[in-house]
mmCIF file of C-alpha atoms in Angstrom:
data_model
loop_
_atom_site.group_PDB
_atom_site.id
_atom_site.type_symbol
_atom_site.label_atom_id
_atom_site.label_comp_id
_atom_site.label_asym_id
_atom_site.label_seq_id
_atom_site.Cartn_x
_atom_site.Cartn_y
_atom_site.Cartn_z
ATOM 1 C CA UNK A 1 -19.258 28.874 -33.067
ATOM 2 C CA UNK A 2 -22.096 29.072 -30.557
ATOM 3 C CA UNK A 3 -21.168 27.984 -27.054
ATOM 4 C CA UNK A 4 -23.415 26.533 -24.389
ATOM 5 C CA UNK A 5 -22.192 26.049 -20.850
ATOM 6 C CA UNK A 6 -23.574 24.059 -17.941
ATOM 7 C CA UNK A 7 -22.950 24.432 -14.251
ATOM 8 C CA UNK A 8 -22.027 22.479 -12.323
ATOM 9 C CA UNK A 9 -20.208 19.928 -14.443
ATOM 10 C CA UNK A 10 -20.757 17.342 -11.740
ATOM 11 C CA UNK A 11 -22.587 17.216 -8.437
ATOM 12 C CA UNK A 12 -23.086 14.721 -5.658
ATOM 13 C CA UNK A 13 -26.054 15.133 -3.381
ATOM 14 C CA UNK A 14 -27.844 13.206 -0.699
ATOM 15 C CA UNK A 15 -31.146 11.510 -1.296
ATOM 16 C CA UNK A 16 -34.052 13.831 -0.587
ATOM 17 C CA UNK A 17 -32.244 17.051 -1.392
ATOM 18 C CA UNK A 18 -32.732 19.274 -4.425
ATOM 19 C CA UNK A 19 -30.157 20.143 -7.050
ATOM 20 C CA UNK A 20 -30.170 23.012 -9.534
ATOM 21 C CA UNK A 21 -28.393 22.778 -12.876
ATOM 22 C CA UNK A 22 -27.809 25.840 -15.041
ATOM 23 C CA UNK A 23 -27.634 26.006 -18.812
ATOM 24 C CA UNK A 24 -26.327 29.171 -20.448
ATOM 25 C CA UNK A 25 -25.961 30.244 -24.047
ATOM 26 C CA UNK A 26 -22.782 32.314 -23.930
ATOM 27 C CA UNK A 27 -22.752 34.161 -27.238
ATOM 28 C CA UNK A 28 -26.289 33.983 -28.540
ATOM 29 C CA UNK A 29 -29.824 34.306 -27.342
ATOM 30 C CA UNK A 30 -32.005 31.257 -27.046
ATOM 31 C CA UNK A 31 -35.747 31.475 -26.686
ATOM 32 C CA UNK A 32 -35.845 27.701 -26.613
ATOM 33 C CA UNK A 33 -33.646 25.334 -24.678
ATOM 34 C CA UNK A 34 -33.981 21.591 -24.233
ATOM 35 C CA UNK A 35 -33.122 19.280 -21.371
ATOM 36 C CA UNK A 36 -31.994 15.711 -21.994
ATOM 37 C CA UNK A 37 -31.071 12.847 -19.714
ATOM 38 C CA UNK A 38 -28.559 10.158 -20.581
ATOM 39 C CA UNK A 39 -28.076 7.016 -18.525
ATOM 40 C CA UNK A 40 -24.779 5.110 -18.816
ATOM 41 C CA UNK A 41 -24.233 3.538 -22.207
ATOM 42 C CA UNK A 42 -27.596 4.775 -23.409
ATOM 43 C CA UNK A 43 -28.789 7.451 -25.742
ATOM 44 C CA UNK A 44 -30.032 10.946 -24.966
ATOM 45 C CA UNK A 45 -33.690 11.141 -24.037
ATOM 46 C CA UNK A 46 -35.531 14.442 -24.291
ATOM 47 C CA UNK A 47 -37.068 15.419 -20.980
ATOM 48 C CA UNK A 48 -38.555 18.824 -21.618
ATOM 49 C CA UNK A 49 -38.571 21.927 -23.759
ATOM 50 C CA UNK A 50 -37.799 25.159 -21.963
ATOM 51 C CA UNK A 51 -39.367 28.303 -23.404
ATOM 52 C CA UNK A 52 -38.262 31.757 -22.316
ATOM 53 C CA UNK A 53 -41.028 33.539 -20.491
ATOM 54 C CA UNK A 54 -43.455 30.634 -20.474
ATOM 55 C CA UNK A 55 -43.956 27.247 -18.938
ATOM 56 C CA UNK A 56 -41.831 24.329 -19.977
ATOM 57 C CA UNK A 57 -43.393 21.442 -21.858
ATOM 58 C CA UNK A 58 -42.532 17.983 -20.656
ATOM 59 C CA UNK A 59 -42.231 14.729 -22.536
ATOM 60 C CA UNK A 60 -44.446 11.828 -21.629
ATOM 61 C CA UNK A 61 -43.354 10.108 -18.448
ATOM 62 C CA UNK A 62 -41.329 13.044 -17.108
ATOM 63 C CA UNK A 63 -42.697 14.434 -13.830
ATOM 64 C CA UNK A 64 -42.959 18.199 -14.070
ATOM 65 C CA UNK A 65 -43.174 18.594 -10.308
ATOM 66 C CA UNK A 66 -39.953 16.692 -9.859
ATOM 67 C CA UNK A 67 -37.965 18.348 -12.626
ATOM 68 C CA UNK A 68 -38.616 22.059 -12.321
ATOM 69 C CA UNK A 69 -37.552 24.184 -15.254
ATOM 70 C CA UNK A 70 -37.172 27.944 -15.261
ATOM 71 C CA UNK A 71 -36.190 29.890 -18.380
ATOM 72 C CA UNK A 72 -36.080 33.404 -16.979
ATOM 73 C CA UNK A 73 -33.873 35.009 -19.587
ATOM 74 C CA UNK A 74 -32.799 34.518 -23.188
ATOM 75 C CA UNK A 75 -29.492 33.064 -22.089
ATOM 76 C CA UNK A 76 -30.321 30.989 -19.036
ATOM 77 C CA UNK A 77 -32.437 27.954 -18.271
ATOM 78 C CA UNK A 78 -32.312 26.033 -15.013
ATOM 79 C CA UNK A 79 -33.323 22.498 -14.193
ATOM 80 C CA UNK A 80 -33.992 21.683 -10.557
ATOM 81 C CA UNK A 81 -34.198 18.058 -9.560
ATOM 82 C CA UNK A 82 -36.366 18.092 -6.445
ATOM 83 C CA UNK A 83 -36.216 15.451 -3.726
ATOM 84 C CA UNK A 84 -33.555 13.602 -5.650
ATOM 85 C CA UNK A 85 -33.268 9.833 -5.348
ATOM 86 C CA UNK A 86 -30.535 7.466 -6.496
ATOM 87 C CA UNK A 87 -32.512 6.568 -9.617
ATOM 88 C CA UNK A 88 -32.216 10.226 -10.666
ATOM 89 C CA UNK A 89 -28.468 9.789 -10.984
ATOM 90 C CA UNK A 90 -27.691 10.466 -14.606
ATOM 91 C CA UNK A 91 -25.952 12.733 -17.085
ATOM 92 C CA UNK A 92 -28.116 15.780 -17.750
ATOM 93 C CA UNK A 93 -27.454 17.660 -20.980
ATOM 94 C CA UNK A 94 -29.037 20.859 -22.212
ATOM 95 C CA UNK A 95 -29.152 22.322 -25.673
ATOM 96 C CA UNK A 96 -29.954 25.831 -26.823
ATOM 97 C CA UNK A 97 -31.519 26.793 -30.111
ATOM 98 C CA UNK A 98 -30.267 29.845 -31.967
ATOM 99 C CA UNK A 99 -32.174 32.103 -34.331
ATOM 100 C CA UNK A 100 -31.414 29.745 -37.221
ATOM 101 C CA UNK A 101 -33.015 26.829 -35.354
ATOM 102 C CA UNK A 102 -29.641 25.171 -34.856
ATOM 103 C CA UNK A 103 -29.218 23.360 -31.544
ATOM 104 C CA UNK A 104 -25.987 23.522 -29.613
ATOM 105 C CA UNK A 105 -25.380 21.174 -26.730
ATOM 106 C CA UNK A 106 -23.839 21.912 -23.387
ATOM 107 C CA UNK A 107 -21.063 19.751 -21.912
ATOM 108 C CA UNK A 108 -23.451 18.003 -19.537
ATOM 109 C CA UNK A 109 -23.806 17.697 -15.770
ATOM 110 C CA UNK A 110 -23.128 14.440 -14.001
ATOM 111 C CA UNK A 111 -25.531 14.014 -11.075
ATOM 112 C CA UNK A 112 -24.905 11.362 -8.471
ATOM 113 C CA UNK A 113 -27.458 10.911 -5.698
ATOM 114 C CA UNK A 114 -26.256 8.950 -2.697
ATOM 115 C CA UNK B 1 -41.987 9.274 -30.473
ATOM 116 C CA UNK B 2 -40.194 8.011 -33.499
ATOM 117 C CA UNK B 3 -37.832 5.073 -33.186
ATOM 118 C CA UNK B 4 -34.369 5.284 -34.669
ATOM 119 C CA UNK B 5 -32.462 2.067 -35.205
ATOM 120 C CA UNK B 6 -28.741 2.651 -35.371
ATOM 121 C CA UNK B 7 -26.144 0.058 -36.289
ATOM 122 C CA UNK B 8 -23.685 -1.246 -35.557
ATOM 123 C CA UNK B 9 -23.704 -0.791 -31.797
ATOM 124 C CA UNK B 10 -19.925 -0.817 -31.689
ATOM 125 C CA UNK B 11 -16.950 -1.053 -33.995
ATOM 126 C CA UNK B 12 -13.287 -1.854 -33.411
ATOM 127 C CA UNK B 13 -11.072 -0.812 -36.285
ATOM 128 C CA UNK B 14 -7.458 -0.136 -37.119
ATOM 129 C CA UNK B 15 -6.218 3.357 -37.739
ATOM 130 C CA UNK B 16 -6.518 4.208 -41.412
ATOM 131 C CA UNK B 17 -9.556 2.058 -42.059
ATOM 132 C CA UNK B 18 -12.867 3.415 -43.292
ATOM 133 C CA UNK B 19 -16.003 3.217 -41.167
ATOM 134 C CA UNK B 20 -19.663 3.115 -42.036
ATOM 135 C CA UNK B 21 -22.675 3.302 -39.769
ATOM 136 C CA UNK B 22 -26.344 3.790 -40.491
ATOM 137 C CA UNK B 23 -29.677 4.711 -39.060
ATOM 138 C CA UNK B 24 -33.196 3.771 -40.031
ATOM 139 C CA UNK B 25 -36.488 5.138 -38.849
ATOM 140 C CA UNK B 26 -39.969 3.714 -38.718
ATOM 141 C CA UNK B 27 -41.379 6.762 -40.471
ATOM 142 C CA UNK B 28 -40.328 9.550 -42.791
ATOM 143 C CA UNK B 29 -37.921 12.179 -41.471
ATOM 144 C CA UNK B 30 -37.308 15.588 -43.001
ATOM 145 C CA UNK B 31 -34.013 16.078 -41.211
ATOM 146 C CA UNK B 32 -31.142 13.808 -40.299
ATOM 147 C CA UNK B 33 -28.385 14.869 -37.947
ATOM 148 C CA UNK B 34 -25.177 13.113 -37.015
ATOM 149 C CA UNK B 35 -23.440 13.865 -33.715
ATOM 150 C CA UNK B 36 -20.274 12.728 -31.988
ATOM 151 C CA UNK B 37 -20.050 12.477 -28.216
ATOM 152 C CA UNK B 38 -16.782 12.172 -26.328
ATOM 153 C CA UNK B 39 -16.843 10.641 -22.827
ATOM 154 C CA UNK B 40 -18.293 13.018 -20.259
ATOM 155 C CA UNK B 41 -19.145 15.633 -22.869
ATOM 156 C CA UNK B 42 -22.212 16.791 -24.724
ATOM 157 C CA UNK B 43 -22.766 15.792 -28.352
ATOM 158 C CA UNK B 44 -21.261 17.877 -31.116
ATOM 159 C CA UNK B 45 -22.974 18.213 -34.476
ATOM 160 C CA UNK B 46 -20.982 16.706 -37.335
ATOM 161 C CA UNK B 47 -23.319 16.869 -40.306
ATOM 162 C CA UNK B 48 -26.894 18.006 -40.902
ATOM 163 C CA UNK B 49 -28.989 16.711 -43.806
ATOM 164 C CA UNK B 50 -32.206 18.389 -44.899
ATOM 165 C CA UNK B 51 -33.067 16.934 -48.296
ATOM 166 C CA UNK B 52 -33.748 13.403 -49.504
ATOM 167 C CA UNK B 53 -30.797 12.112 -51.490
ATOM 168 C CA UNK B 54 -28.499 14.785 -50.112
ATOM 169 C CA UNK B 55 -24.857 13.758 -49.772
ATOM 170 C CA UNK B 56 -22.790 16.026 -47.568
ATOM 171 C CA UNK B 57 -19.151 15.925 -46.557
ATOM 172 C CA UNK B 58 -17.296 17.453 -43.636
ATOM 173 C CA UNK B 59 -13.617 16.657 -43.975
ATOM 174 C CA UNK B 60 -13.222 12.892 -43.749
ATOM 175 C CA UNK B 61 -16.893 12.486 -42.879
ATOM 176 C CA UNK B 62 -19.620 11.906 -45.423
ATOM 177 C CA UNK B 63 -23.304 11.454 -44.713
ATOM 178 C CA UNK B 64 -26.283 10.801 -46.923
ATOM 179 C CA UNK B 65 -30.001 11.330 -46.510
ATOM 180 C CA UNK B 66 -31.710 8.255 -47.939
ATOM 181 C CA UNK B 67 -34.072 8.584 -50.857
ATOM 182 C CA UNK B 68 -36.868 6.906 -48.912
ATOM 183 C CA UNK B 69 -36.366 9.513 -46.145
ATOM 184 C CA UNK B 70 -36.296 6.680 -43.637
ATOM 185 C CA UNK B 71 -32.572 6.143 -43.449
ATOM 186 C CA UNK B 72 -29.186 7.805 -43.368
ATOM 187 C CA UNK B 73 -25.579 6.684 -43.225
ATOM 188 C CA UNK B 74 -22.347 8.192 -42.005
ATOM 189 C CA UNK B 75 -18.958 7.255 -43.396
ATOM 190 C CA UNK B 76 -15.601 8.108 -41.893
ATOM 191 C CA UNK B 77 -12.612 7.666 -44.150
ATOM 192 C CA UNK B 78 -9.032 7.020 -43.089
ATOM 193 C CA UNK B 79 -9.864 6.851 -39.396
ATOM 194 C CA UNK B 80 -7.503 8.308 -36.808
ATOM 195 C CA UNK B 81 -7.326 7.750 -33.036
ATOM 196 C CA UNK B 82 -9.227 10.953 -32.240
ATOM 197 C CA UNK B 83 -12.247 9.576 -34.083
ATOM 198 C CA UNK B 84 -12.888 7.455 -31.006
ATOM 199 C CA UNK B 85 -16.241 8.229 -29.428
ATOM 200 C CA UNK B 86 -19.934 7.555 -29.698
ATOM 201 C CA UNK B 87 -21.703 8.583 -32.864
ATOM 202 C CA UNK B 88 -25.410 9.309 -32.756
ATOM 203 C CA UNK B 89 -27.927 9.869 -35.464
ATOM 204 C CA UNK B 90 -30.854 12.124 -34.604
ATOM 205 C CA UNK B 91 -34.012 13.395 -36.169
ATOM 206 C CA UNK B 92 -37.197 15.262 -35.329
ATOM 207 C CA UNK B 93 -39.112 13.656 -32.461
ATOM 208 C CA UNK B 94 -42.328 13.940 -34.358
ATOM 209 C CA UNK B 95 -41.102 12.552 -37.628
ATOM 210 C CA UNK B 96 -42.038 14.974 -40.351
ATOM 211 C CA UNK B 97 -42.829 17.873 -38.075
ATOM 212 C CA UNK B 98 -40.746 20.356 -36.169
ATOM 213 C CA UNK B 99 -36.997 20.115 -36.450
ATOM 214 C CA UNK B 100 -36.508 21.212 -32.934
ATOM 215 C CA UNK B 101 -37.384 18.326 -30.668
ATOM 216 C CA UNK B 102 -34.872 15.614 -31.356
ATOM 217 C CA UNK B 103 -34.891 11.860 -30.938
ATOM 218 C CA UNK B 104 -31.581 10.056 -30.923
ATOM 219 C CA UNK B 105 -30.438 6.666 -32.072
ATOM 220 C CA UNK B 106 -28.756 4.398 -29.538
ATOM 221 C CA UNK B 107 -25.321 5.278 -30.771
ATOM 222 C CA UNK B 108 -22.337 3.554 -32.341
ATOM 223 C CA UNK B 109 -19.269 3.237 -30.150
ATOM 224 C CA UNK B 110 -16.162 3.559 -32.291
ATOM 225 C CA UNK B 111 -12.777 2.374 -31.113
ATOM 226 C CA UNK B 112 -9.727 3.023 -33.261
ATOM 227 C CA UNK B 113 -6.566 1.045 -32.610
ATOM 228 C CA UNK B 114 -3.401 2.979 -33.462
#
């Protein structure tokens, strides 16, 4: 089946620094990838849609200048959390959509901001 | 976005028992998806439903797309310890529109006692 990877799997950073998270589709091309955030014991909340070669579209309430998304190739999307603060600590999960419009989720990245 | 109400929030069962959980939406959906998430991992698709009234099985799992298109249920028969995890229902963020942007229910935490 289709595999999506994320790197890193977990990261700890200091408040005020920026963190980049990668999402890769390993065996298929994805023109569309999605970024979700999941707080402890809560559901996944869609943050933004990442489109290859164009600007990402963000859901209401998500700051585009804080969560920078770059989808430079058909197999890679990156999410950069800029000037991270403790309230940004969360589990960030990406998904990639294949040519049949099926979404496959990555294993997630645990971000802790101290 | 569309609201998905998932119940129960948690279940504690004995190995071998059957399990049932359901999801309702405030508006009509054209797709229902059921995912399982293990701790620290991304969700994995279990069953996808695309047609009202559709009943689909995947091994010991059975899911149905409600006739009203506003609900779905997932049944697990003869539960085993590895069924432990959080089960999420999901559907299109915009209700009857694109399949691609997903909204998730709050999840059902399943614990199976050996």
